[in-house]
CSV table of C-alpha atoms and ligand atoms in Angstrom, one decimal:
chain,number,residue,atom,x,y,z
J,106,MET,CA,-0.2,-0.1,0.2
J,107,THR,CA,1.1,3.3,-0.6
J,108,THR,CA,-0.2,6.9,-0.2
J,109,THR,CA,0.7,9.6,-2.5
J,110,ASN,CA,-0.7,13.2,-2.3
J,111,LEU,CA,-3.3,12.0,-5.3
J,112,GLY,CA,-4.9,9.4,-3.2
J,113,THR,CA,-3.5,5.7,-2.0
J,114,ILE,CA,-2.4,2.9,-4.1
J,115,TRP,CA,-3.4,-0.8,-2.9
J,116,ALA,CA,-1.2,-2.9,-4.7
J,117,PRO,CA,1.8,-0.3,-5.9
J,118,SER,CA,3.8,-3.2,-7.4
J,119,ILE,CA,1.3,-3.7,-9.9
J,120,GLU,CA,-0.9,-0.5,-9.9
J,121,CYS,CA,2.5,1.6,-11.3
J,122,ALA,CA,4.7,-1.4,-12.3
J,123,PRO,CA,6.8,0.3,-15.4
J,124,VAL,CA,4.8,-0.6,-18.1
J,125,GLN,CA,7.5,-2.7,-19.9
J,126,ASP,CA,6.9,-5.0,-16.7
J,127,LEU,CA,3.2,-5.0,-17.0
J,128,ARG,CA,3.7,-6.0,-20.4
J,129,GLN,CA,5.9,-9.0,-19.7
J,130,ARG,CA,3.4,-10.1,-17.3
J,131,GLN,CA,0.2,-9.9,-19.1
J,132,ALA,CA,2.2,-11.5,-22.3
J,133,ALA,CA,3.2,-14.2,-19.6
J,134,SER,CA,-0.2,-14.6,-18.1
J,135,PHE,CA,-1.8,-15.0,-21.6
J,136,GLN,CA,0.6,-17.8,-22.2
J,137,SER,CA,-0.5,-19.5,-18.7
J,138,MET,CA,-4.1,-18.8,-20.0
J,139,MET,CA,-3.8,-20.3,-23.3
J,140,VAL,CA,-2.8,-23.6,-21.5
J,141,ARG,CA,-5.5,-23.5,-19.5
J,142,VAL,CA,-7.9,-22.4,-22.9
J,143,ARG,CA,-7.3,-25.9,-24.3
J,144,SER,CA,-9.0,-27.5,-21.7
J,145,VAL,CA,-12.4,-25.6,-22.7
J,146,PRO,CA,-14.6,-27.8,-25.0
J,147,PHE,CA,-15.8,-24.4,-26.7
J,148,TYR,CA,-12.1,-23.0,-27.7
J,149,ARG,CA,-11.0,-26.8,-28.4
J,150,GLY,CA,-13.6,-26.9,-31.2
J,151,ARG,CA,-12.9,-22.6,-32.1
J,152,LEU,CA,-9.4,-23.0,-32.1
J,153,GLU,CA,-8.9,-26.5,-33.5
J,154,GLY,CA,-5.1,-27.0,-34.7
J,155,ARG,CA,-3.8,-24.3,-33.0
J,156,LEU,CA,-3.5,-25.4,-29.5
J,157,THR,CA,-0.6,-27.5,-29.7
J,158,GLU,CA,1.9,-27.5,-27.3
J,159,SER,CA,4.2,-26.0,-29.7
J,160,SER,CA,1.8,-23.7,-31.5
J,161,LEU,CA,0.0,-21.8,-28.5
J,162,PRO,CA,-0.5,-18.5,-29.9
J,163,LYS,CA,1.0,-15.4,-28.1
J,164,LEU,CA,-0.4,-12.4,-27.1
J,165,ALA,CA,1.4,-10.6,-29.7
J,166,ASP,CA,-0.8,-12.2,-31.9
J,167,LEU,CA,-4.0,-11.8,-29.7
J,168,ASP,CA,-5.6,-9.9,-33.0
J,169,GLN,CA,-5.3,-13.1,-35.0
J,170,LEU,CA,-7.8,-14.9,-32.6
J,171,PRO,CA,-11.4,-15.0,-32.9
J,172,PHE,CA,-13.6,-13.3,-30.9
J,173,THR,CA,-16.0,-15.0,-28.2
J,174,THR,CA,-19.4,-13.2,-27.6
J,175,LYS,CA,-22.5,-13.2,-26.0
J,176,GLU,CA,-24.5,-15.8,-28.2
J,177,ASP,CA,-21.6,-18.1,-28.1
J,178,LEU,CA,-21.6,-17.7,-23.8
J,179,ARG,CA,-25.8,-18.5,-24.2
J,180,GLU,CA,-24.8,-21.6,-26.5
J,181,GLY,CA,-22.3,-22.9,-24.1
J,182,TYR,CA,-24.8,-22.5,-21.2
J,183,PRO,CA,-24.0,-23.9,-18.4
J,184,PHE,CA,-20.6,-25.0,-18.4
J,185,GLY,CA,-19.2,-25.0,-21.5
J,186,PHE,CA,-16.4,-22.8,-21.1
J,187,LEU,CA,-15.1,-24.0,-17.6
J,188,ALA,CA,-11.5,-24.7,-17.9
J,189,CYS,CA,-11.2,-26.8,-14.5
J,190,ASP,CA,-13.2,-29.7,-12.9
J,191,ARG,CA,-16.5,-28.9,-11.4
J,192,GLU,CA,-14.5,-29.7,-7.8
J,193,GLU,CA,-12.5,-26.7,-8.0
J,194,LEU,CA,-15.7,-24.5,-8.1
J,195,VAL,CA,-16.4,-22.4,-4.8
J,196,GLU,CA,-18.8,-20.0,-6.3
J,197,LEU,CA,-21.1,-19.5,-9.4
J,198,HIS,CA,-22.4,-16.3,-9.9
J,199,ALA,CA,-25.1,-15.3,-13.2
J,200,SER,CA,-25.7,-12.4,-15.5
J,201,SER,CA,-29.0,-11.1,-15.1
J,202,GLY,CA,-30.1,-12.7,-18.8
J,203,THR,CA,-32.5,-9.9,-19.8
J,204,THR,CA,-33.0,-12.5,-22.7
J,205,GLY,CA,-33.0,-16.2,-22.5
J,206,LYS,CA,-30.7,-18.0,-21.0
J,207,PRO,CA,-28.2,-16.4,-18.3
J,208,VAL,CA,-24.8,-16.5,-18.4
J,209,VAL,CA,-23.2,-19.1,-16.0
J,210,VAL,CA,-19.6,-17.6,-14.6
J,211,ALA,CA,-17.5,-19.5,-12.4
J,212,TYR,CA,-14.7,-19.1,-9.9
J,213,THR,CA,-12.2,-20.9,-8.3
J,214,ALA,CA,-10.7,-19.9,-4.8
J,215,GLU,CA,-8.0,-18.5,-7.1
J,216,ASP,CA,-10.5,-16.3,-8.9
J,217,ILE,CA,-11.8,-15.3,-5.7
J,218,GLN,CA,-8.7,-14.0,-4.4
J,219,THR,CA,-8.4,-12.2,-7.5
J,220,TRP,CA,-11.8,-10.7,-7.3
J,221,LYS,CA,-11.3,-9.3,-3.9
J,222,ALA,CA,-7.8,-8.3,-4.9
J,223,VAL,CA,-9.3,-6.0,-7.9
J,224,MET,CA,-12.1,-4.5,-5.6
J,225,ALA,CA,-9.6,-3.7,-2.8
J,226,ARG,CA,-7.4,-1.9,-5.5
J,227,THR,CA,-10.5,-0.2,-6.7
J,228,MET,CA,-12.2,0.8,-3.5
J,229,TYR,CA,-9.0,1.8,-1.7
J,230,ALA,CA,-8.1,4.4,-4.8
J,231,THR,CA,-11.3,6.1,-3.8
J,232,GLY,CA,-10.6,6.5,-0.4
J,233,VAL,CA,-12.3,4.0,1.7
J,234,THR,CA,-10.0,2.4,4.6
J,235,ARG,CA,-10.6,0.4,7.4
J,236,SER,CA,-12.2,3.2,9.6
J,237,ASP,CA,-15.0,3.1,6.9
J,238,VAL,CA,-18.6,1.7,7.1
J,239,VAL,CA,-19.3,0.4,3.7
J,240,GLN,CA,-23.2,0.6,2.8
J,241,ASN,CA,-23.4,-2.2,0.0
J,242,GLY,CA,-26.3,-1.6,-1.8
J,243,TYR,CA,-26.1,-3.5,-4.6
J,244,GLY,CA,-27.9,-6.3,-5.0
J,245,TYR,CA,-26.7,-9.8,-3.3
J,246,SER,CA,-27.7,-12.4,-5.7
J,247,LEU,CA,-26.5,-14.2,-8.8
J,248,PHE,CA,-25.6,-10.6,-9.8
J,249,THR,CA,-21.8,-10.0,-9.2
J,250,GLY,CA,-22.3,-6.5,-7.8
J,251,GLY,CA,-23.2,-7.4,-4.2
J,252,LEU,CA,-20.5,-9.7,-3.1
J,253,GLY,CA,-18.1,-8.0,-5.7
J,254,PHE,CA,-17.8,-4.7,-3.5
J,255,HIS,CA,-18.7,-6.9,-0.2
J,256,TYR,CA,-15.2,-8.7,-1.1
J,257,GLY,CA,-13.1,-5.8,-1.9
J,258,ALA,CA,-14.7,-3.5,1.3
J,259,ALA,CA,-13.8,-7.0,3.7
J,260,GLU,CA,-10.2,-7.2,2.2
J,261,ILE,CA,-9.6,-3.6,3.0
J,262,GLY,CA,-10.7,-4.3,6.6
J,263,ALA,CA,-13.4,-1.6,6.3
J,264,ASN,CA,-16.8,-2.8,8.1
J,265,VAL,CA,-19.1,-4.1,5.6
J,266,VAL,CA,-23.2,-3.2,5.9
J,267,PRO,CA,-24.7,-6.3,3.4
J,268,VAL,CA,-28.1,-4.2,3.2
J,269,SER,CA,-28.2,-4.9,-0.7
J,270,ALA,CA,-30.7,-3.4,-3.1
J,271,GLY,CA,-34.0,-1.8,-2.3
J,272,ARG,CA,-35.9,-0.9,1.0
J,273,THR,CA,-35.4,2.6,0.8
J,274,ASP,CA,-36.4,2.8,4.9
J,275,LEU,CA,-33.5,0.7,5.9
J,276,GLN,CA,-31.4,2.4,3.4
J,277,MET,CA,-31.6,5.8,5.2
J,278,LEU,CA,-31.6,4.2,8.7
J,279,ILE,CA,-28.1,2.6,8.2
J,280,ALA,CA,-27.0,6.3,6.7
J,281,GLU,CA,-28.4,8.0,9.5
J,282,ASP,CA,-27.8,5.5,12.6
J,283,LEU,CA,-24.9,3.3,11.4
J,284,GLY,CA,-22.8,5.9,10.8
J,285,ALA,CA,-21.9,4.6,7.1
J,286,THR,CA,-19.4,6.7,5.0
J,287,ILE,CA,-19.2,4.9,1.8
J,288,LEU,CA,-22.5,4.5,-0.6
J,289,CYS,CA,-22.4,1.2,-3.4
J,290,CYS,CA,-25.1,1.1,-5.8
J,291,THR,CA,-26.1,1.7,-8.7
J,292,PRO,CA,-26.1,5.7,-9.9
J,293,SER,CA,-30.1,5.5,-10.6
J,294,PHE,CA,-30.6,3.9,-7.5
J,295,ALA,CA,-28.8,6.4,-5.6
J,296,LEU,CA,-30.3,9.4,-7.6
J,297,TYR,CA,-33.9,7.9,-6.2
J,298,LEU,CA,-32.4,7.4,-2.6
J,299,ALA,CA,-31.4,10.9,-2.5
J,300,GLY,CA,-34.5,11.8,-3.6
J,301,GLU,CA,-36.8,9.9,-1.2
J,302,ALA,CA,-34.3,11.1,1.8
J,303,GLU,CA,-35.2,14.8,0.6
J,304,ASN,CA,-39.0,14.1,0.5
J,305,ALA,CA,-39.1,12.7,4.1
J,306,GLY,CA,-37.3,15.9,5.0
J,307,ARG,CA,-34.0,13.6,5.8
J,308,PRO,CA,-31.6,14.7,3.2
J,309,LEU,CA,-28.6,12.6,3.2
J,310,GLN,CA,-26.1,15.7,3.6
J,311,ASN,CA,-26.9,15.5,7.0
J,312,THR,CA,-25.3,11.7,7.2
J,313,ARG,CA,-21.4,10.8,7.1
J,314,LEU,CA,-21.6,9.7,3.4
J,315,ARG,CA,-18.6,11.0,1.7
J,316,ILE,CA,-17.7,8.5,-1.1
J,317,GLY,CA,-20.2,7.1,-3.6
J,318,LEU,CA,-18.9,3.9,-5.8
J,319,PHE,CA,-21.4,3.7,-8.5
J,320,GLY,CA,-21.6,1.6,-11.4
J,321,ALA,CA,-23.6,-1.3,-13.3
J,322,GLU,CA,-24.9,0.8,-15.7
J,323,PRO,CA,-24.4,3.9,-18.0
J,324,TRP,CA,-24.6,7.1,-16.2
J,325,SER,CA,-22.8,10.9,-17.4
J,326,GLU,CA,-20.9,13.4,-15.9
J,327,GLU,CA,-24.3,15.8,-15.1
J,328,MET,CA,-25.5,12.5,-13.2
J,329,ARG,CA,-22.4,12.6,-10.8
J,330,ALA,CA,-22.9,16.2,-10.7
J,331,THR,CA,-26.8,15.7,-9.5
J,332,ILE,CA,-25.7,12.9,-7.2
J,333,GLU,CA,-22.8,14.4,-5.6
J,334,SER,CA,-24.8,17.7,-4.6
J,335,LYS,CA,-27.8,15.9,-3.3
J,336,ILE,CA,-26.2,13.3,-1.4
J,337,GLY,CA,-22.7,15.6,-0.5
J,338,LEU,CA,-20.0,13.2,-1.3
J,339,ILE,CA,-17.8,12.4,-4.0
J,340,ALA,CA,-18.4,9.9,-6.6
J,341,PHE,CA,-16.4,7.6,-8.4
J,342,ASP,CA,-17.0,5.6,-11.3
J,343,VAL,CA,-16.5,1.6,-11.3
J,344,TYR,CA,-16.8,-0.5,-14.4
J,345,GLY,CA,-17.0,-4.4,-14.9
J,346,LEU,CA,-19.3,-7.1,-16.0
J,347,SER,CA,-20.1,-10.9,-14.8
J,348,GLU,CA,-18.3,-12.6,-17.7
J,349,MET,CA,-14.9,-11.1,-16.7
J,350,ILE,CA,-15.3,-11.3,-12.9
J,351,GLY,CA,-18.4,-8.7,-12.0
J,352,PRO,CA,-16.9,-5.0,-10.3
J,353,GLY,CA,-13.3,-4.6,-10.5
J,354,VAL,CA,-12.8,-4.5,-14.1
J,355,ALA,CA,-11.9,-0.8,-14.4
J,356,PHE,CA,-11.9,1.9,-11.8
J,357,GLU,CA,-11.5,5.6,-11.2
J,358,CYS,CA,-8.3,7.0,-9.0
J,359,ALA,CA,-8.8,10.5,-7.3
J,360,VAL,CA,-7.7,12.3,-10.4
J,361,ARG,CA,-11.0,10.8,-11.8
J,362,ASP,CA,-9.9,11.4,-15.8
J,363,GLY,CA,-11.0,7.9,-17.1
J,364,MET,CA,-10.8,4.5,-15.5
J,365,HIS,CA,-7.9,2.4,-15.0
J,366,ILE,CA,-8.3,-1.0,-16.3
J,367,ASN,CA,-6.9,-3.9,-13.9
J,368,GLU,CA,-4.9,-5.1,-17.0
J,369,ASP,CA,-2.8,-7.8,-15.4
J,370,ILE,CA,-5.4,-9.4,-15.3
J,371,PHE,CA,-8.2,-8.2,-18.0
J,372,PHE,CA,-6.4,-7.4,-21.4
J,373,PRO,CA,-8.2,-4.7,-23.3
J,374,GLU,CA,-8.3,-3.7,-26.8
J,375,ILE,CA,-11.0,-1.4,-28.5
J,376,ILE,CA,-12.2,-2.6,-31.9
J,377,ASP,CA,-14.5,-1.1,-34.3
J,378,PRO,CA,-17.8,-3.2,-34.1
J,379,ASP,CA,-18.4,-3.5,-37.7
J,380,SER,CA,-15.0,-4.3,-39.2
J,381,GLY,CA,-13.8,-6.0,-36.0
J,382,CYS,CA,-10.2,-4.2,-36.6
J,383,VAL,CA,-8.3,-2.9,-33.6
J,384,LEU,CA,-8.8,0.9,-33.7
J,385,PRO,CA,-6.0,3.1,-33.0
J,386,GLU,CA,-5.4,4.8,-29.6
J,387,GLY,CA,-8.0,7.5,-28.7
J,388,SER,CA,-10.7,6.2,-31.1
J,389,THR,CA,-13.5,5.5,-29.5
J,390,GLY,CA,-15.3,1.8,-30.2
J,391,GLU,CA,-16.3,-1.3,-28.4
J,392,LEU,CA,-14.4,-2.3,-25.3
J,393,VAL,CA,-12.9,-6.4,-25.9
J,394,LEU,CA,-11.4,-8.1,-23.1
J,395,THR,CA,-9.3,-11.3,-22.8
J,396,SER,CA,-9.5,-12.7,-19.3
J,397,ILE,CA,-5.6,-13.2,-18.9
J,398,GLY,CA,-5.6,-13.8,-14.9
J,399,ARG,CA,-8.9,-15.7,-14.9
J,400,GLN,CA,-8.7,-19.5,-13.6
J,401,ALA,CA,-12.6,-20.9,-13.9
J,402,PHE,CA,-13.9,-19.1,-16.4
J,403,PRO,CA,-11.1,-17.5,-19.5
J,404,LEU,CA,-12.4,-15.9,-22.2
J,405,LEU,CA,-10.8,-14.8,-25.3
J,406,ARG,CA,-11.7,-11.4,-27.0
J,407,TYR,CA,-15.1,-11.4,-25.2
J,408,ARG,CA,-17.1,-8.4,-26.9
J,409,THR,CA,-18.3,-6.5,-24.0
J,410,ARG,CA,-20.6,-4.5,-26.3
J,411,ASP,CA,-19.5,-1.3,-24.7
J,412,LEU,CA,-18.5,1.6,-26.3
J,413,THR,CA,-15.6,3.6,-24.9
J,414,SER,CA,-11.7,4.6,-26.1
J,415,PHE,CA,-8.7,4.7,-24.1
J,416,VAL,CA,-7.2,7.7,-22.2
J,417,PRO,CA,-4.2,8.4,-23.7
J,418,GLY,CA,-0.8,9.0,-21.8
J,419,LEU,CA,0.2,8.4,-18.0
J,420,CYS,CA,-2.2,9.1,-15.5
J,421,GLU,CA,-1.0,12.0,-12.8
J,422,CYS,CA,-1.5,9.6,-9.6
J,423,GLY,CA,1.0,7.5,-10.7
J,424,ARG,CA,-0.7,4.3,-12.1
J,425,THR,CA,0.7,2.7,-15.0
J,426,LEU,CA,-2.3,0.5,-15.5
J,427,ARG,CA,-4.1,2.2,-19.0
J,428,ARG,CA,-7.2,4.3,-18.6
J,429,MET,CA,-10.8,4.2,-20.7
J,430,ARG,CA,-13.3,6.9,-20.6
J,431,ARG,CA,-16.3,6.5,-19.2
J,432,ILE,CA,-18.6,4.0,-21.1
J,433,ILE,CA,-20.9,6.2,-23.7
J,434,ALA,CA,-23.5,3.0,-23.7
J,435,ARG,CA,-23.7,-0.6,-25.1
J,436,SER,CA,-23.6,-1.0,-28.8
J,437,ASP,CA,-27.3,-2.3,-29.0
J,438,ASP,CA,-28.5,0.5,-27.1
J,439,MET,CA,-28.5,3.0,-30.1
J,440,LEU,CA,-31.1,4.7,-30.6
J,441,ILE,CA,-32.2,5.3,-34.3
J,442,VAL,CA,-35.6,7.7,-34.6
J,443,ALA,CA,-35.9,9.7,-37.9
J,444,GLY,CA,-33.0,8.6,-39.3
J,445,VAL,CA,-30.8,10.4,-36.6
J,446,ASN,CA,-28.5,7.9,-34.8
J,447,PHE,CA,-27.3,9.0,-30.7
J,448,TYR,CA,-27.3,7.5,-27.3
J,449,PRO,CA,-29.5,7.7,-24.2
J,450,SER,CA,-26.4,9.2,-22.3
J,451,GLN,CA,-26.6,12.0,-24.8
J,452,VAL,CA,-30.1,12.9,-23.9
J,453,GLU,CA,-29.0,12.5,-20.3
J,454,SER,CA,-26.2,14.7,-20.5
J,455,LEU,CA,-28.4,17.0,-21.6
J,456,ILE,CA,-31.4,17.5,-19.4
J,457,LEU,CA,-30.2,16.8,-16.0
J,458,GLY,CA,-29.1,20.0,-13.7
J,459,VAL,CA,-32.5,21.6,-15.2
J,460,ALA,CA,-34.0,23.8,-12.2
J,461,GLY,CA,-37.0,22.7,-11.0
J,462,THR,CA,-36.3,18.8,-11.7
J,463,THR,CA,-35.1,15.8,-10.1
J,464,GLY,CA,-33.1,14.0,-12.7
J,465,HIS,CA,-35.2,11.2,-13.1
J,466,TYR,CA,-36.2,10.7,-16.6
J,467,GLN,CA,-37.3,8.3,-19.1
J,468,ILE,CA,-37.4,8.4,-23.0
J,469,TRP,CA,-40.4,6.8,-24.9
J,470,LEU,CA,-40.5,6.0,-28.7
J,471,SER,CA,-43.6,5.3,-30.3
J,472,THR,CA,-45.3,5.5,-33.9
J,473,ARG,CA,-47.5,8.4,-34.6
J,474,ASP,CA,-48.9,9.0,-37.7
J,475,LEU,CA,-46.3,6.6,-39.5
J,476,ARG,CA,-43.7,8.1,-38.1
J,477,ASP,CA,-41.5,7.8,-35.1
J,478,HIS,CA,-42.2,10.1,-32.2
J,479,ILE,CA,-40.1,10.4,-29.2
J,480,GLU,CA,-40.9,11.8,-25.8
J,481,VAL,CA,-38.9,12.8,-23.0
J,482,LYS,CA,-40.3,12.4,-19.7
J,483,ILE,CA,-38.7,14.6,-16.8
J,484,GLU,CA,-40.0,14.5,-13.5
J,485,ALA,CA,-40.3,17.9,-11.2
J,486,GLU,CA,-39.2,18.4,-8.7
J,487,PRO,CA,-42.0,18.7,-5.4
J,488,GLY,CA,-43.0,22.0,-4.6
J,489,SER,CA,-41.6,23.4,-8.0
J,490,GLY,CA,-43.5,25.8,-10.4
J,491,GLY,CA,-47.1,25.5,-12.0
J,492,VAL,CA,-48.1,24.7,-15.3
J,493,LEU,CA,-46.4,27.6,-17.0
J,494,ASP,CA,-43.2,27.3,-15.5
J,495,ARG,CA,-43.1,23.7,-16.7
J,496,GLU,CA,-43.8,24.5,-20.2
J,497,GLN,CA,-41.4,27.0,-20.0
J,498,ILE,CA,-38.6,24.7,-18.7
J,499,ALA,CA,-39.8,21.8,-21.0
J,500,ALA,CA,-39.5,24.2,-24.3
J,501,VAL,CA,-35.8,25.2,-23.1
J,502,VAL,CA,-35.2,21.7,-22.9
J,503,ALA,CA,-36.6,20.6,-26.5
J,504,GLY,CA,-34.7,23.6,-28.0
J,505,ARG,CA,-31.5,22.2,-26.2
J,506,LEU,CA,-32.0,18.8,-27.4
J,507,ARG,CA,-32.8,19.4,-31.0
J,508,ASP,CA,-29.7,22.0,-31.4
J,509,ASN,CA,-27.5,19.4,-30.2
J,510,ILE,CA,-28.9,15.8,-31.1
J,511,GLY,CA,-30.5,17.3,-34.3
J,512,ILE,CA,-33.9,15.7,-34.0
J,513,ARG,CA,-37.2,17.3,-32.8
J,514,MET,CA,-38.6,15.8,-29.1
J,515,ALA,CA,-41.5,16.3,-27.5
J,516,VAL,CA,-40.5,17.1,-23.7
J,517,SER,CA,-43.1,16.9,-20.9
J,518,ILE,CA,-42.1,18.2,-17.0
J,519,VAL,CA,-44.4,15.6,-15.1
J,520,ASP,CA,-45.7,15.8,-11.3
J,521,PRO,CA,-43.3,13.8,-9.0
J,522,GLY,CA,-43.9,10.5,-8.4
J,523,ALA,CA,-45.1,10.1,-11.7
J,524,LEU,CA,-42.4,7.7,-13.1
J,525,ASP,CA,-41.7,4.6,-12.1
J,526,LYS,CA,-38.3,4.1,-10.9
J,527,SER,CA,-35.6,1.8,-10.5
J,528,VAL,CA,-35.5,0.5,-6.8
J,529,MET,CA,-33.5,-2.4,-7.3
J,530,GLY,CA,-30.6,-2.2,-9.7
J,531,LYS,CA,-30.4,-1.0,-13.2
J,532,ALA,CA,-32.7,1.7,-14.7
J,533,LYS,CA,-34.8,1.3,-17.4
J,534,ARG,CA,-35.0,5.1,-18.8
J,535,VAL,CA,-35.9,3.8,-22.6
J,536,PHE,CA,-39.2,2.3,-23.8
J,537,ASP,CA,-39.7,1.8,-27.2
J,538,ILE,CA,-42.8,0.6,-28.4
J,539,ARG,CA,-42.6,1.5,-31.8
J,540,GLY,CA,-44.2,-1.3,-33.8
J,541,GLU,CA,-46.9,-1.9,-30.8
J,542,LYS,CA,-50.3,-1.3,-31.1
X,118,ADP,P1,-25.9,-7.7,-17.5
X,118,ADP,O1,-24.9,-7.9,-19.0
X,118,ADP,O2,-26.7,-9.0,-17.8
X,118,ADP,O3,-26.8,-6.7,-17.5
X,118,ADP,P2,-23.9,-7.3,-15.8
X,118,ADP,O4,-24.5,-6.9,-14.4
X,118,ADP,O5,-22.5,-8.1,-15.9
X,118,ADP,O6,-25.3,-7.8,-16.6
X,118,ADP,O7,-23.6,-6.0,-16.4
X,118,ADP,C1,-22.2,-5.4,-16.9
X,118,ADP,C2,-22.8,-4.1,-18.0
X,118,ADP,O8,-23.1,-3.3,-16.9
X,118,ADP,C3,-21.6,-4.4,-18.6
X,118,ADP,O9,-21.3,-4.6,-19.9
X,118,ADP,C4,-21.9,-2.8,-19.0
X,118,ADP,O10,-22.7,-2.3,-20.1
X,118,ADP,C5,-22.8,-2.0,-17.9
X,118,ADP,N1,-21.9,-1.5,-17.0
X,118,ADP,C6,-21.3,-2.0,-15.9
X,118,ADP,N2,-20.5,-0.9,-15.0
X,118,ADP,C7,-20.4,-0.1,-16.0
X,118,ADP,C8,-20.3,1.5,-16.0
X,118,ADP,N3,-19.6,1.9,-14.6
X,118,ADP,N4,-20.8,2.4,-16.8
X,118,ADP,C9,-21.2,2.2,-17.8
X,118,ADP,N5,-22.1,0.8,-17.7
X,118,ADP,C10,-21.7,0.1,-16.8
X,119,ZN,ZN1,-5.1,7.5,-12.1
């Protein structure tokens, strides 16, 4: 552990290793991974003839190797990607599986140690110490969020309160009475909790909460500012996905200029999602990850569908781990309305922070007179202005959306409580009912 004027570093020998050493370490881990991959039924078929002792691919040849997709994982359900005996497993999780079967993610005892280590690096970087009380509002279930943050906090020696997601009343009590200093949950839940506390006349600014670790869904810089002011804490972005390990793939340090990727464990590439070609540094594309440090469930060039770019250069904090920018969206979340392509996060950036609104919103796509119609509903703050005020606010927001995105959107400011909100985990903000009667 190291403390610098730019925060605390859990594993400086890895996080701040000379780049050359890190590359060597990655190459060696990749070699061990290829040995493990030989026992994965799926890869034996996919890489036929390329996995003999003498011809194992090297990290330098990574771009010649095939991708692994979410569909491949579904095909391999439940254990087609396992690289070890079932007896070696100590834990199983699954992705939320919004469509069809979930993806089952398996961990050996060593994988759990790895998870604890990457989560300790993540949480320590934001300033979590053993004196902290961690209110863990991520769901404890097959979802990796709950246990991931739990393991990280426990590894640091902090006091974890495993409240899980939901239960606003209980969350408020924990923040108020147990003196929680760290809040871990999805950004949408943080916003919701802050609003409920405010409405109950018990604003979270009055608690000891000082740091928030938010992730598991896309959110914008504007959402960060909103949450920070409503709760009175410093908010950090944490990225991960079940297929790699869960949370702990990439994290923000005190500089908060991109997320450091734990690239000794997860080797990153950014590709053009259409051609599959690796893009030059700095270009935005799809993040592809190879889990070079995983035992039970090693994935080769996994297409995350998450869009981001590398941040060029080294970070001021002293870490040499490469950084990636905030996730813009999943590639399949792109909206195409009246021929214009955009992401929900662009809408979010433009509508947050408008006076008299809470930050909760929904985007509704429908068909009217055979044409695409888009309506953005934004929740009014309790006690804020009358109808005229609302119409004025809506007109300003609509103008802003039209100028920046290039299409007309209907904007309505709706009553407090009129929008169904995410209480449990990831928020659903886009409702596409085009084609529905
Ligand atoms: P599912 O794929 O079923 O939603 P996961 O819980 O594994 O299950 O979700 C991982 C996904 O969540 C990532 O691929 C990414 O799209 C999103 N995600 C996770 N962390 C962040 C973050 N900090 N910012 C934006 N999106 C995130
Ligand atoms: Zn940094």
